[in-house]
Coordinates of N, CA and C in Angstrom, one line a residue:
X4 N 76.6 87.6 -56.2 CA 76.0 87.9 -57.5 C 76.5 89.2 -58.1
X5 N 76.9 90.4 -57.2 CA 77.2 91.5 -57.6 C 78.3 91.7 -56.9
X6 N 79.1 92.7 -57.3 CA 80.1 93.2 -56.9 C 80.6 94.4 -56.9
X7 N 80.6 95.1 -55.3 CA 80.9 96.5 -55.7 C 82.6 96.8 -55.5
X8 N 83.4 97.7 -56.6 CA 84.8 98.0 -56.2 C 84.8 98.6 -54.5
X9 N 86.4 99.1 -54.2 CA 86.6 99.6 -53.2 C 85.8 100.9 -53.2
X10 N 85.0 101.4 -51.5 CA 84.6 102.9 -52.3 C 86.2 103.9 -52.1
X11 N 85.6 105.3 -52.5 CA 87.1 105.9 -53.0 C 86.4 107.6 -52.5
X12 N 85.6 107.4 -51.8 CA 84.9 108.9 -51.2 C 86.0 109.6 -51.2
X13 N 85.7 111.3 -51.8 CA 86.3 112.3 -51.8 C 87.9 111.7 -51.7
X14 N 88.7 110.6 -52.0 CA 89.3 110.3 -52.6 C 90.2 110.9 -54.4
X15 N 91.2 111.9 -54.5 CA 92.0 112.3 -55.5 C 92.5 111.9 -56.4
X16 N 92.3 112.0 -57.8 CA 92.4 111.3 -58.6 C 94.2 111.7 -58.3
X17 N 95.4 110.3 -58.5 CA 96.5 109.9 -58.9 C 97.0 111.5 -59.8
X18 N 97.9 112.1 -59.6 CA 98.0 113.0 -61.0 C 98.7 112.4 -62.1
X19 N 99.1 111.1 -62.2 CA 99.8 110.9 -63.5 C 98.9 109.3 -63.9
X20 N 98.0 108.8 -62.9 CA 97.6 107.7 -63.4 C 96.4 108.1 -63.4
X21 N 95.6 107.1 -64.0 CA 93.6 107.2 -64.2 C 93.8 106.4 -63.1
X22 N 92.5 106.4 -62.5 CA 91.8 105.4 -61.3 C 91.5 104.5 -62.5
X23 N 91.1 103.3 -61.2 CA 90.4 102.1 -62.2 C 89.2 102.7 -63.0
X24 N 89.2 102.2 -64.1 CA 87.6 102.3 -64.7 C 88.0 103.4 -65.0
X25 N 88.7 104.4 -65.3 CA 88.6 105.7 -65.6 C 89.4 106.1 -67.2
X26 N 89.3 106.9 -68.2 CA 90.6 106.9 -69.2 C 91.3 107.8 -68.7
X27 N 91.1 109.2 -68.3 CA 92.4 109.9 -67.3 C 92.1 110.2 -66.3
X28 N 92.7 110.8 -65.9 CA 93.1 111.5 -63.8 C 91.7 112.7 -63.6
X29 N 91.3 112.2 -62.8 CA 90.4 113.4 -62.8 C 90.5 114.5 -62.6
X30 N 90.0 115.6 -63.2 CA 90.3 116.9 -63.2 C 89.8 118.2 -61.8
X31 N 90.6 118.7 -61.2 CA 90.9 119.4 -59.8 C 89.4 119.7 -59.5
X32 N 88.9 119.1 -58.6 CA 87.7 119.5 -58.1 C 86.6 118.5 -58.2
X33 N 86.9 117.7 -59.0 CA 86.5 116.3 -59.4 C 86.6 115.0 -58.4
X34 N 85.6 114.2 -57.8 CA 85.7 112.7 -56.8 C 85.0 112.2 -57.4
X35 N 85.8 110.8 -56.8 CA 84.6 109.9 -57.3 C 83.7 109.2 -56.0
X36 N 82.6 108.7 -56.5 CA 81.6 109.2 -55.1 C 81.0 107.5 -54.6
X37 N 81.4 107.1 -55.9 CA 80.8 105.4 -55.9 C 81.3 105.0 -57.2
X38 N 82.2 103.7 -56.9 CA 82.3 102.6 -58.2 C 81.9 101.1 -58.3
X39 N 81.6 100.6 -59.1 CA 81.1 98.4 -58.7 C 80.8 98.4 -59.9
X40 N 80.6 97.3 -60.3 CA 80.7 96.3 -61.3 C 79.1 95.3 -61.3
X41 N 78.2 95.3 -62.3 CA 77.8 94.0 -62.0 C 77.9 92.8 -62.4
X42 N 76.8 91.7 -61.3 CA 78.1 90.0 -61.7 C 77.7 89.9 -62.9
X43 N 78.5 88.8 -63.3 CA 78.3 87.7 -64.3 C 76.9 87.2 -64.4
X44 N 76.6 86.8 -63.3 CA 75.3 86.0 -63.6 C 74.1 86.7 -63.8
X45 N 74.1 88.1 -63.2 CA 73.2 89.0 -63.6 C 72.9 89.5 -64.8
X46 N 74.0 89.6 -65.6 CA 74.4 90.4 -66.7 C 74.0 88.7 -67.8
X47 N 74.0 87.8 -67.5 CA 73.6 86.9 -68.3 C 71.9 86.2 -68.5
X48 N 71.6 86.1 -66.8 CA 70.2 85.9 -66.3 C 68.8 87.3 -67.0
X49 N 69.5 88.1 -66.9 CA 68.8 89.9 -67.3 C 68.9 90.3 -68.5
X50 N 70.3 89.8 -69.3 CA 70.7 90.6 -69.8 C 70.8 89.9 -71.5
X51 N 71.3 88.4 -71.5 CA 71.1 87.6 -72.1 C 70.1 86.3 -72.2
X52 N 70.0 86.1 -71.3 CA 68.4 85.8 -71.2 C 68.4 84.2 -70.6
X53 N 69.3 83.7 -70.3 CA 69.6 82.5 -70.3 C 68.5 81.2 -69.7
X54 N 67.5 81.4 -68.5 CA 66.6 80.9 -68.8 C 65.6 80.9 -69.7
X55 N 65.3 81.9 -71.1 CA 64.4 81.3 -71.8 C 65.1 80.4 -72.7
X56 N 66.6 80.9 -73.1 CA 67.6 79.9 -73.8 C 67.1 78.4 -73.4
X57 N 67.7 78.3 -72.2 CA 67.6 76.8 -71.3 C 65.9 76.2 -71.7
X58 N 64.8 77.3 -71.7 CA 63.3 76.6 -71.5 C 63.3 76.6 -73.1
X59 N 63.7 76.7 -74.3 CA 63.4 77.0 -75.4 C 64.3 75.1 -76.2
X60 N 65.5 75.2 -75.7 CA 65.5 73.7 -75.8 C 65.1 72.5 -75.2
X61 N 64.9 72.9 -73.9 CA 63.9 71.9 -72.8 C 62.9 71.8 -74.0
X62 N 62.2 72.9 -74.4 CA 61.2 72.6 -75.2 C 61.3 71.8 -76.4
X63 N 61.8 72.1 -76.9 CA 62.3 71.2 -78.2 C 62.8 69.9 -78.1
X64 N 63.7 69.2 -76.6 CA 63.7 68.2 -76.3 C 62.6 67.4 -76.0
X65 N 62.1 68.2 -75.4 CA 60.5 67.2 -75.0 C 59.6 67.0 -76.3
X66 N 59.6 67.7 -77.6 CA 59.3 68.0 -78.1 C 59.4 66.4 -79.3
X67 N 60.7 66.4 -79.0 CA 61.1 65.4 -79.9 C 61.3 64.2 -79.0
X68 N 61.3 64.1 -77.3 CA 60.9 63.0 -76.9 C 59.6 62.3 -76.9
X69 N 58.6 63.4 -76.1 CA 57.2 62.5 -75.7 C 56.6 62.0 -76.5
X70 N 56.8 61.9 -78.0 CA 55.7 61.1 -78.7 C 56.4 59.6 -78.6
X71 N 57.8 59.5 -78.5 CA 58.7 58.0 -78.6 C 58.0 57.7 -77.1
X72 N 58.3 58.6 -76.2 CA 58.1 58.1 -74.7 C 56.6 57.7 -74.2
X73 N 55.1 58.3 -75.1 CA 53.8 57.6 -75.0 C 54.1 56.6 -75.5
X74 N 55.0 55.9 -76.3 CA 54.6 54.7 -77.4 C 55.3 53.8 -76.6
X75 N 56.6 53.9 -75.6 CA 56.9 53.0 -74.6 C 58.3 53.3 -75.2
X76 N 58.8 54.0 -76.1 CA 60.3 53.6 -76.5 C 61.2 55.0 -75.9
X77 N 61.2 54.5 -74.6 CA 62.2 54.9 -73.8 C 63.7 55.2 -73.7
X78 N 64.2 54.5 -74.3 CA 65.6 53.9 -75.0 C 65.8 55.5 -76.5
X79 N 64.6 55.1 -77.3 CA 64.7 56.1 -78.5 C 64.1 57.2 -78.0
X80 N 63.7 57.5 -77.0 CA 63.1 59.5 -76.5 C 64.0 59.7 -76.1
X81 N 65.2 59.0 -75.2 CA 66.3 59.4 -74.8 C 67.5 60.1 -75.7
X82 N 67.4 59.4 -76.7 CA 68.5 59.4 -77.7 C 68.1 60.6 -78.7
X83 N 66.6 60.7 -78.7 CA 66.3 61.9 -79.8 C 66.2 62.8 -78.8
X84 N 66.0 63.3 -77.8 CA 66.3 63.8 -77.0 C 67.5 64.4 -76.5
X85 N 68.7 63.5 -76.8 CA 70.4 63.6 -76.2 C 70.7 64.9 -76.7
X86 N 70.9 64.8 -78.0 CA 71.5 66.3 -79.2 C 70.8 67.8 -79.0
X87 N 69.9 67.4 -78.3 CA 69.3 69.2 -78.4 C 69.5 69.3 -76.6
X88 N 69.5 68.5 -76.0 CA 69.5 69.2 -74.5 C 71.4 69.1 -74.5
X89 N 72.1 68.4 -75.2 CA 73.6 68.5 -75.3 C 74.1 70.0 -75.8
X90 N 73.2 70.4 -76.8 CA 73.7 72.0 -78.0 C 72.8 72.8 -76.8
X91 N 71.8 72.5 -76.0 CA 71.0 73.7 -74.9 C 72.3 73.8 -73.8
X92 N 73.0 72.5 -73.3 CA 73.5 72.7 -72.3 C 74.8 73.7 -72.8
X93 N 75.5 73.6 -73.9 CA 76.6 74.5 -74.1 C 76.2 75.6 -74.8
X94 N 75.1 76.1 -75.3 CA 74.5 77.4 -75.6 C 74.2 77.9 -73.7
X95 N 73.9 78.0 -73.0 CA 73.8 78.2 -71.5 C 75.3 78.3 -71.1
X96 N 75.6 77.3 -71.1 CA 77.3 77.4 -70.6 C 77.6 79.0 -71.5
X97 N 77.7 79.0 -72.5 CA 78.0 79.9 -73.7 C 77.8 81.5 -72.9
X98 N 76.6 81.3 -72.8 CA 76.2 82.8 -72.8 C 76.2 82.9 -71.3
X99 N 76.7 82.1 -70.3 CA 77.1 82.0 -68.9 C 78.4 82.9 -68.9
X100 N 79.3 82.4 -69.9 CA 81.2 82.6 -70.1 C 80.6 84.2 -70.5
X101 N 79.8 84.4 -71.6 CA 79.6 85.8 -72.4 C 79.5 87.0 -71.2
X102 N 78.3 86.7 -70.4 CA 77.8 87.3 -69.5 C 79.0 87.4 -68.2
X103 N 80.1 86.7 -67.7 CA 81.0 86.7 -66.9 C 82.0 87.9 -67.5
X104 N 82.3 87.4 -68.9 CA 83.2 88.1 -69.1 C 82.6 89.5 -69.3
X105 N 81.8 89.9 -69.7 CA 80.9 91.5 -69.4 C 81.0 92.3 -68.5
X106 N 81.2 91.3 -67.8 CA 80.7 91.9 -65.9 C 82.2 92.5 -65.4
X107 N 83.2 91.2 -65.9 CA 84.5 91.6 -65.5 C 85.2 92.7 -66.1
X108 N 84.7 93.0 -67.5 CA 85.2 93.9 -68.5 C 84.6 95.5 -68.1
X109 N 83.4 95.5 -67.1 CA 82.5 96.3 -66.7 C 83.0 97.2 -65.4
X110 N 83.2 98.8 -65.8 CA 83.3 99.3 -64.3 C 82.3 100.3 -64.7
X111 N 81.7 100.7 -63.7 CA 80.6 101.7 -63.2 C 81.2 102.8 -62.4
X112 N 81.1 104.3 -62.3 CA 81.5 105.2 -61.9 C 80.9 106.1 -62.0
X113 N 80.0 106.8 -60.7 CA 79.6 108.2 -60.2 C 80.6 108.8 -59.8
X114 N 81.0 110.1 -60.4 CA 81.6 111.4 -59.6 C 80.5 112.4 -58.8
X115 N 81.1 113.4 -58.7 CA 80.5 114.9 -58.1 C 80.0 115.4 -59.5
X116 N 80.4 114.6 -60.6 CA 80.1 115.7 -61.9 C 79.4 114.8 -63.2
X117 N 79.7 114.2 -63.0 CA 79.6 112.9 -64.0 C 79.4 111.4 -63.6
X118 N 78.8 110.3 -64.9 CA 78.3 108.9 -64.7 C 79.6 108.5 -66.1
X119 N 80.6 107.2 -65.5 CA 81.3 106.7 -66.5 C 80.9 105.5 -66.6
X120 N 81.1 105.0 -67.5 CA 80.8 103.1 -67.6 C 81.7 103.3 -68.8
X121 N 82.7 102.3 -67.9 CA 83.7 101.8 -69.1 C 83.2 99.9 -69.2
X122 N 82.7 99.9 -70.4 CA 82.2 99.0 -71.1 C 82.6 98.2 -72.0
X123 N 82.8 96.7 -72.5 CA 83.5 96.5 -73.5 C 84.5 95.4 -73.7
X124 N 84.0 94.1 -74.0 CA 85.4 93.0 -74.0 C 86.0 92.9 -75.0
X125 N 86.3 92.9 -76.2 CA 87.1 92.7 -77.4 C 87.4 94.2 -77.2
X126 N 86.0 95.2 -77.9 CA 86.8 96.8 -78.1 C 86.3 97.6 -76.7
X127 N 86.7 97.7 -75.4 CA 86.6 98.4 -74.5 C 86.2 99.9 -75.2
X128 N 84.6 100.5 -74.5 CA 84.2 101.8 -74.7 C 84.2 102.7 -73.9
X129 N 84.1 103.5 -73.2 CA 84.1 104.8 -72.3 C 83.3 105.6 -72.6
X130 N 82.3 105.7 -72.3 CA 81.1 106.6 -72.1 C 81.0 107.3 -70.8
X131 N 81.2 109.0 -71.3 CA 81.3 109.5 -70.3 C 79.7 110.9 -70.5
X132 N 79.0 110.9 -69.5 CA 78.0 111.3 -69.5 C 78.2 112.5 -68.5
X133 N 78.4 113.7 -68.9 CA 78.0 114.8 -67.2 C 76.9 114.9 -67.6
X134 N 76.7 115.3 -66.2 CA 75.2 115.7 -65.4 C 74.4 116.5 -66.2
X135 N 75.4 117.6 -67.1 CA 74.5 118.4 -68.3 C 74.0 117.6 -69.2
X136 N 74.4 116.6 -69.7 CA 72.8 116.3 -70.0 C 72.5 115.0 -70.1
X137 N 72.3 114.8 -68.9 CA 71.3 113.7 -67.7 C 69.9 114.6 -68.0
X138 N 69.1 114.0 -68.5 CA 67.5 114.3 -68.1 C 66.8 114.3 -67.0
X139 N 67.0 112.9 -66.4 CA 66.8 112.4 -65.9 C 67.2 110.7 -65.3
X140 N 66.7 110.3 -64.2 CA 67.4 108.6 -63.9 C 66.0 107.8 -63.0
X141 N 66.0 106.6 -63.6 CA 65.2 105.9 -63.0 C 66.1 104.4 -62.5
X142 N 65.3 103.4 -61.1 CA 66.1 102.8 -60.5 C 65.2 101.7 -60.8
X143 N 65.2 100.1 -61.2 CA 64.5 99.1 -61.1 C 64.9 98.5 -60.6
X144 N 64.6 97.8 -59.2 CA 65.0 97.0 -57.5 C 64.6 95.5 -58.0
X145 N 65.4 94.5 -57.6 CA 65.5 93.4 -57.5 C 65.1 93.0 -56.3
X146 N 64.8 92.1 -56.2 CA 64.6 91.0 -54.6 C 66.1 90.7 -54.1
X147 N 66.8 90.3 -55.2 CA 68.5 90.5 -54.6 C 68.9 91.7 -53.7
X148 N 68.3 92.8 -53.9 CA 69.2 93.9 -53.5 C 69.9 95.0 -54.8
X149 N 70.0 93.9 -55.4 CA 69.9 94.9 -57.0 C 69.4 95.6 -57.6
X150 N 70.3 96.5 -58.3 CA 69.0 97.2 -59.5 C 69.7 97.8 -60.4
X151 N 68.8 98.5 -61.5 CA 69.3 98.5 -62.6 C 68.5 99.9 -62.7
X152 N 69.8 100.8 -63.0 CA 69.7 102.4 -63.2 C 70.3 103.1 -64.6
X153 N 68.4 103.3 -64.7 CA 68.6 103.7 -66.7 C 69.1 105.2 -66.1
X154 N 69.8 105.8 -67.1 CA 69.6 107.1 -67.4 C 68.9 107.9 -68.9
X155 N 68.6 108.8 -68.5 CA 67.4 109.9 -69.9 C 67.9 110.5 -70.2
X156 N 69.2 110.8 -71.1 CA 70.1 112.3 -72.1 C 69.0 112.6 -72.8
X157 N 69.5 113.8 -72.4 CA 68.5 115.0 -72.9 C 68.2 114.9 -74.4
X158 N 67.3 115.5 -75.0 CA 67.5 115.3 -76.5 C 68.5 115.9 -77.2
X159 N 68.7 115.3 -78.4 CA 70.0 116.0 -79.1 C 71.4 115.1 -79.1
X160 N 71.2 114.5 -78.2 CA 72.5 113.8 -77.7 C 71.8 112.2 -77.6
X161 N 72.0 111.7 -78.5 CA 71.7 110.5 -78.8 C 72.9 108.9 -78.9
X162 N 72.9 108.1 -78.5 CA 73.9 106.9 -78.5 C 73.5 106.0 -79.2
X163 N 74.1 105.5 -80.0 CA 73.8 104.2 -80.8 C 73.8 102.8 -79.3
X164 N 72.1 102.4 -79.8 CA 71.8 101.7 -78.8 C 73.0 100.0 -79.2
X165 N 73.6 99.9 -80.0 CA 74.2 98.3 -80.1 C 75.7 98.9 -79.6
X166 N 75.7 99.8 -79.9 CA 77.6 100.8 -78.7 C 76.9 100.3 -77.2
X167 N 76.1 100.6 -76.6 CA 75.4 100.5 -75.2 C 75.3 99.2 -75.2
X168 N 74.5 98.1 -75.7 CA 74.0 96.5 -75.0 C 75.1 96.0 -74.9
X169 N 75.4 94.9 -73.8 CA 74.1 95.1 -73.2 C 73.9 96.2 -71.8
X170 N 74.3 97.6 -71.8 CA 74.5 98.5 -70.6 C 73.3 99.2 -71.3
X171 N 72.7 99.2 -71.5 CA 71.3 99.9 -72.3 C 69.8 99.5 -71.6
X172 N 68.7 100.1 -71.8 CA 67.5 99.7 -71.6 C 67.3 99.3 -72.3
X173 N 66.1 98.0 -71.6 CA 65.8 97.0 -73.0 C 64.4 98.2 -73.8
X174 N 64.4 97.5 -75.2 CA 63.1 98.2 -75.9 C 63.3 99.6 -75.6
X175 N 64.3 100.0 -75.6 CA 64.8 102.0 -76.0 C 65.4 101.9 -77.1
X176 N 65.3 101.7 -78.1 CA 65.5 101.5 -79.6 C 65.8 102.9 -80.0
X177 N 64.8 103.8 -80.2 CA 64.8 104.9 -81.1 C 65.5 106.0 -80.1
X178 N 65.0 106.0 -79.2 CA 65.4 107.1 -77.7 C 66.5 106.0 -76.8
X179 N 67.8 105.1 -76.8 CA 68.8 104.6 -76.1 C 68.5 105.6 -74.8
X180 N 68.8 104.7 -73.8 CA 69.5 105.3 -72.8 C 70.3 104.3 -71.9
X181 N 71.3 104.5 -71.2 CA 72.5 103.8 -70.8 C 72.1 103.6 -69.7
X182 N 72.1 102.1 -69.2 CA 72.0 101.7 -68.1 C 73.1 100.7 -67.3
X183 N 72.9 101.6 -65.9 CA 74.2 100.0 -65.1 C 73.2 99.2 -64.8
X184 N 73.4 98.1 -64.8 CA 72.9 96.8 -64.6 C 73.4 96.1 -63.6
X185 N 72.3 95.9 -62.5 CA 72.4 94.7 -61.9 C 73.9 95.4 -60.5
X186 N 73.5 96.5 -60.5 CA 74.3 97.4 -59.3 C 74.0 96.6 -58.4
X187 N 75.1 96.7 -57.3 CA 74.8 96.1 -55.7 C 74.4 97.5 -54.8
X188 N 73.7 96.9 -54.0 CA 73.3 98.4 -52.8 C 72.5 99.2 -53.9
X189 N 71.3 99.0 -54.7 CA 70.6 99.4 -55.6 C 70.4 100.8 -54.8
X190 N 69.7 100.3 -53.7 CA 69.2 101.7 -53.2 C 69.9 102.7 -52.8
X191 N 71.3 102.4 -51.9 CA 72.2 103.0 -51.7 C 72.9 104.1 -53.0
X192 N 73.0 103.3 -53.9 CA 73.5 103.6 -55.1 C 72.9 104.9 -55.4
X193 N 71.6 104.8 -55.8 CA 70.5 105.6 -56.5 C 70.4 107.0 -55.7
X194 N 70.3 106.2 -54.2 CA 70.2 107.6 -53.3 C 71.7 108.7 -53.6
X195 N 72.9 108.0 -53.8 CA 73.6 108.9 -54.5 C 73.9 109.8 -55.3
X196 N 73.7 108.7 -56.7 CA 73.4 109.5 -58.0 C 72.2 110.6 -57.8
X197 N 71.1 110.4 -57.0 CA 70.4 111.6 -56.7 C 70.7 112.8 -56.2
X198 N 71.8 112.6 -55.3 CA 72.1 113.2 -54.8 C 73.0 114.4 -55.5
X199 N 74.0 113.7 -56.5 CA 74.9 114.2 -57.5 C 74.1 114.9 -58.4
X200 N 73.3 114.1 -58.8 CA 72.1 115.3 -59.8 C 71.5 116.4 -59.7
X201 N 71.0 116.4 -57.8 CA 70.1 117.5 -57.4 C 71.3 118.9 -57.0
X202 N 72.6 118.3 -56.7 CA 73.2 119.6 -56.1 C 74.1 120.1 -57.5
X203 N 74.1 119.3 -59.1 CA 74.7 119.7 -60.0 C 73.8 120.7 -61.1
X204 N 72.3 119.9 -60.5 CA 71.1 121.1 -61.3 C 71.1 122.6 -60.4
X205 N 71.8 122.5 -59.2 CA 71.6 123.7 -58.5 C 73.1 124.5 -58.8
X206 N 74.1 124.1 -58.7 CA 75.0 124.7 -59.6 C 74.7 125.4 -60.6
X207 N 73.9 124.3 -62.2 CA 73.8 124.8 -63.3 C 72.6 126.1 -63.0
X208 N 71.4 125.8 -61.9 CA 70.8 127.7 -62.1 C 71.2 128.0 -61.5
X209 N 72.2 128.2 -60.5 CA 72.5 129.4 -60.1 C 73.9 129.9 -61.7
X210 N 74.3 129.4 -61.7 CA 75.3 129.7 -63.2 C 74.2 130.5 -64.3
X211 N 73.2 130.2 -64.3 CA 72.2 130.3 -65.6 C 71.4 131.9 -65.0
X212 N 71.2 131.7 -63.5 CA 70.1 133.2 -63.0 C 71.7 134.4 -63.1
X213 N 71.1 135.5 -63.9 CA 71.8 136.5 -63.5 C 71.9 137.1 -62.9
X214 N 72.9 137.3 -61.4 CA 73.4 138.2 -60.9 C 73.1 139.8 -61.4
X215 N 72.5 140.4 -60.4 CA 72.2 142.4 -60.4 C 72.3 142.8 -59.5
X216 N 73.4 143.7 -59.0 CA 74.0 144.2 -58.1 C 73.6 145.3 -58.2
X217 N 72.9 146.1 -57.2 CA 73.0 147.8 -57.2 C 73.9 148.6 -57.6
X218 N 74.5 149.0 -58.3 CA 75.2 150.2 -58.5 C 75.9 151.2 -57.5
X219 N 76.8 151.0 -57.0 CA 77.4 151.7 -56.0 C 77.7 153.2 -56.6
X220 N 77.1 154.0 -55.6 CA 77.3 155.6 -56.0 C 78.4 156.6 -55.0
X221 N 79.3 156.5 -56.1 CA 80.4 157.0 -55.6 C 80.6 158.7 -55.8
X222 N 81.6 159.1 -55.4 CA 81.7 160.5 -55.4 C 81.7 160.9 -56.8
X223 N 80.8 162.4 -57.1 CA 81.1 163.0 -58.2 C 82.3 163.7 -58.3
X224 N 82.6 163.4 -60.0 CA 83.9 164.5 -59.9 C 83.9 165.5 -60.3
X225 N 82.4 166.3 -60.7 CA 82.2 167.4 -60.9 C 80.8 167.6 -60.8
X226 N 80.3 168.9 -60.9 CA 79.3 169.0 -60.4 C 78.8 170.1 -61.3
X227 N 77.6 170.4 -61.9 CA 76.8 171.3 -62.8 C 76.8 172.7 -61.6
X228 N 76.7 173.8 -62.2 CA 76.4 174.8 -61.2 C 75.8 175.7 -62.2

């Protein structure tokens, strides 16, 4: 159902190529820590919705069968019936192909410093997010093994949520925030990106607390008398 790339631990970015999923070579001091993709079917089942699609014509089929089918006309519930489960079955097919091709167009990427998701079938996007301003990340676990990891940019820095869908949380309208979808090794994953966040917030205070050194008292070069 999901798919994770090769991992690429403390692995160097190429200096004249980008890694997969990347737009350039990463910059000296830079790894990447974890990459994967999620499937097709997730990204269509989650993401486009495809069983209420499929129960929304079932519905409509039955809809326009059972009253032929109480009266005994079996022959005619079938036939008024035929045209809407035929337009359900290739709307499903439809948004099966949509959701595949998402998944394949789809790479996910934790460094030591940053979250990339290059996103995007007709116009490929690259959204690159450092850790400065990550708010925060939350992880939603599947029974698969899956899950799906929103992130919270700080205020100020705001994304047009229809640039994101479907890599977005659902119903974050006003406040977007970018999510991978349908990750493999949800937990593994997450325990990661935590990890990247907790030792890049301790970077940023120690950068932020100022250093006060005593004053080294060195020889006078003259003296009052």
């Amino acid at each position: 159902m999901t798919r994770a790339l090769s991992q690429t631990h403390g692995v160097p970015a190429n200096r004249f190529d980008a890694p997969p999923g990347l737009p350039a070579p990463l910059p000296a001091g830079e790894h990447i820590l974890w990459q994967g993709r999620p499937g097709g079917l997730a990204i269509g089942l989650r993401a486009l919705h495809i069983r209420l699609v499929a129960l929304w014509f079932f519905g409509l089929a039955l809809w326009a069968a059972v009253p032929l089918a109480a009266e005994g006309r079996l022959v005619e519930a079938a036939i008024a019936a035929g045209p809407t489960l035929a337009i359900g079955t290739g709307a499903v097919a439809l948004l099966g192909f949509l959701g595949w091709l998402s998944a394949r167009s789809t790479t996910y990427t934790i460094t030591n410093r940053r979250v990339v998701m290059r996103v995007g079938i007709a116009l490929p996007m690259t959204l690159n997010l450092p850790f400065g301003l990550v708010d925060g990340a939350g992880c939603r676990h599947f029974s698969d093994g899956t899950g799906d990891l929103a992130l919270r940019v700080k205020p100020g820095n705001r994304i047009a949520y229809l640039h994101l869908w479907p890599h977005a949380r659902p119903w974050h309208v006003t406040a977007p925030e970018p999510m991978m979808r349908s990750v493999p090794d949800a937990a593994d994953v997450s325990a990661i990106l935590a990890r990247a966040l907790a030792a890049a917030r301790e970077v940023e205070e120690e950068s932020a607390n100022p250093v006060i050194r005593p004053r080294a008292r060195g020889p006078r070069l003259a003296t009052a008398s």
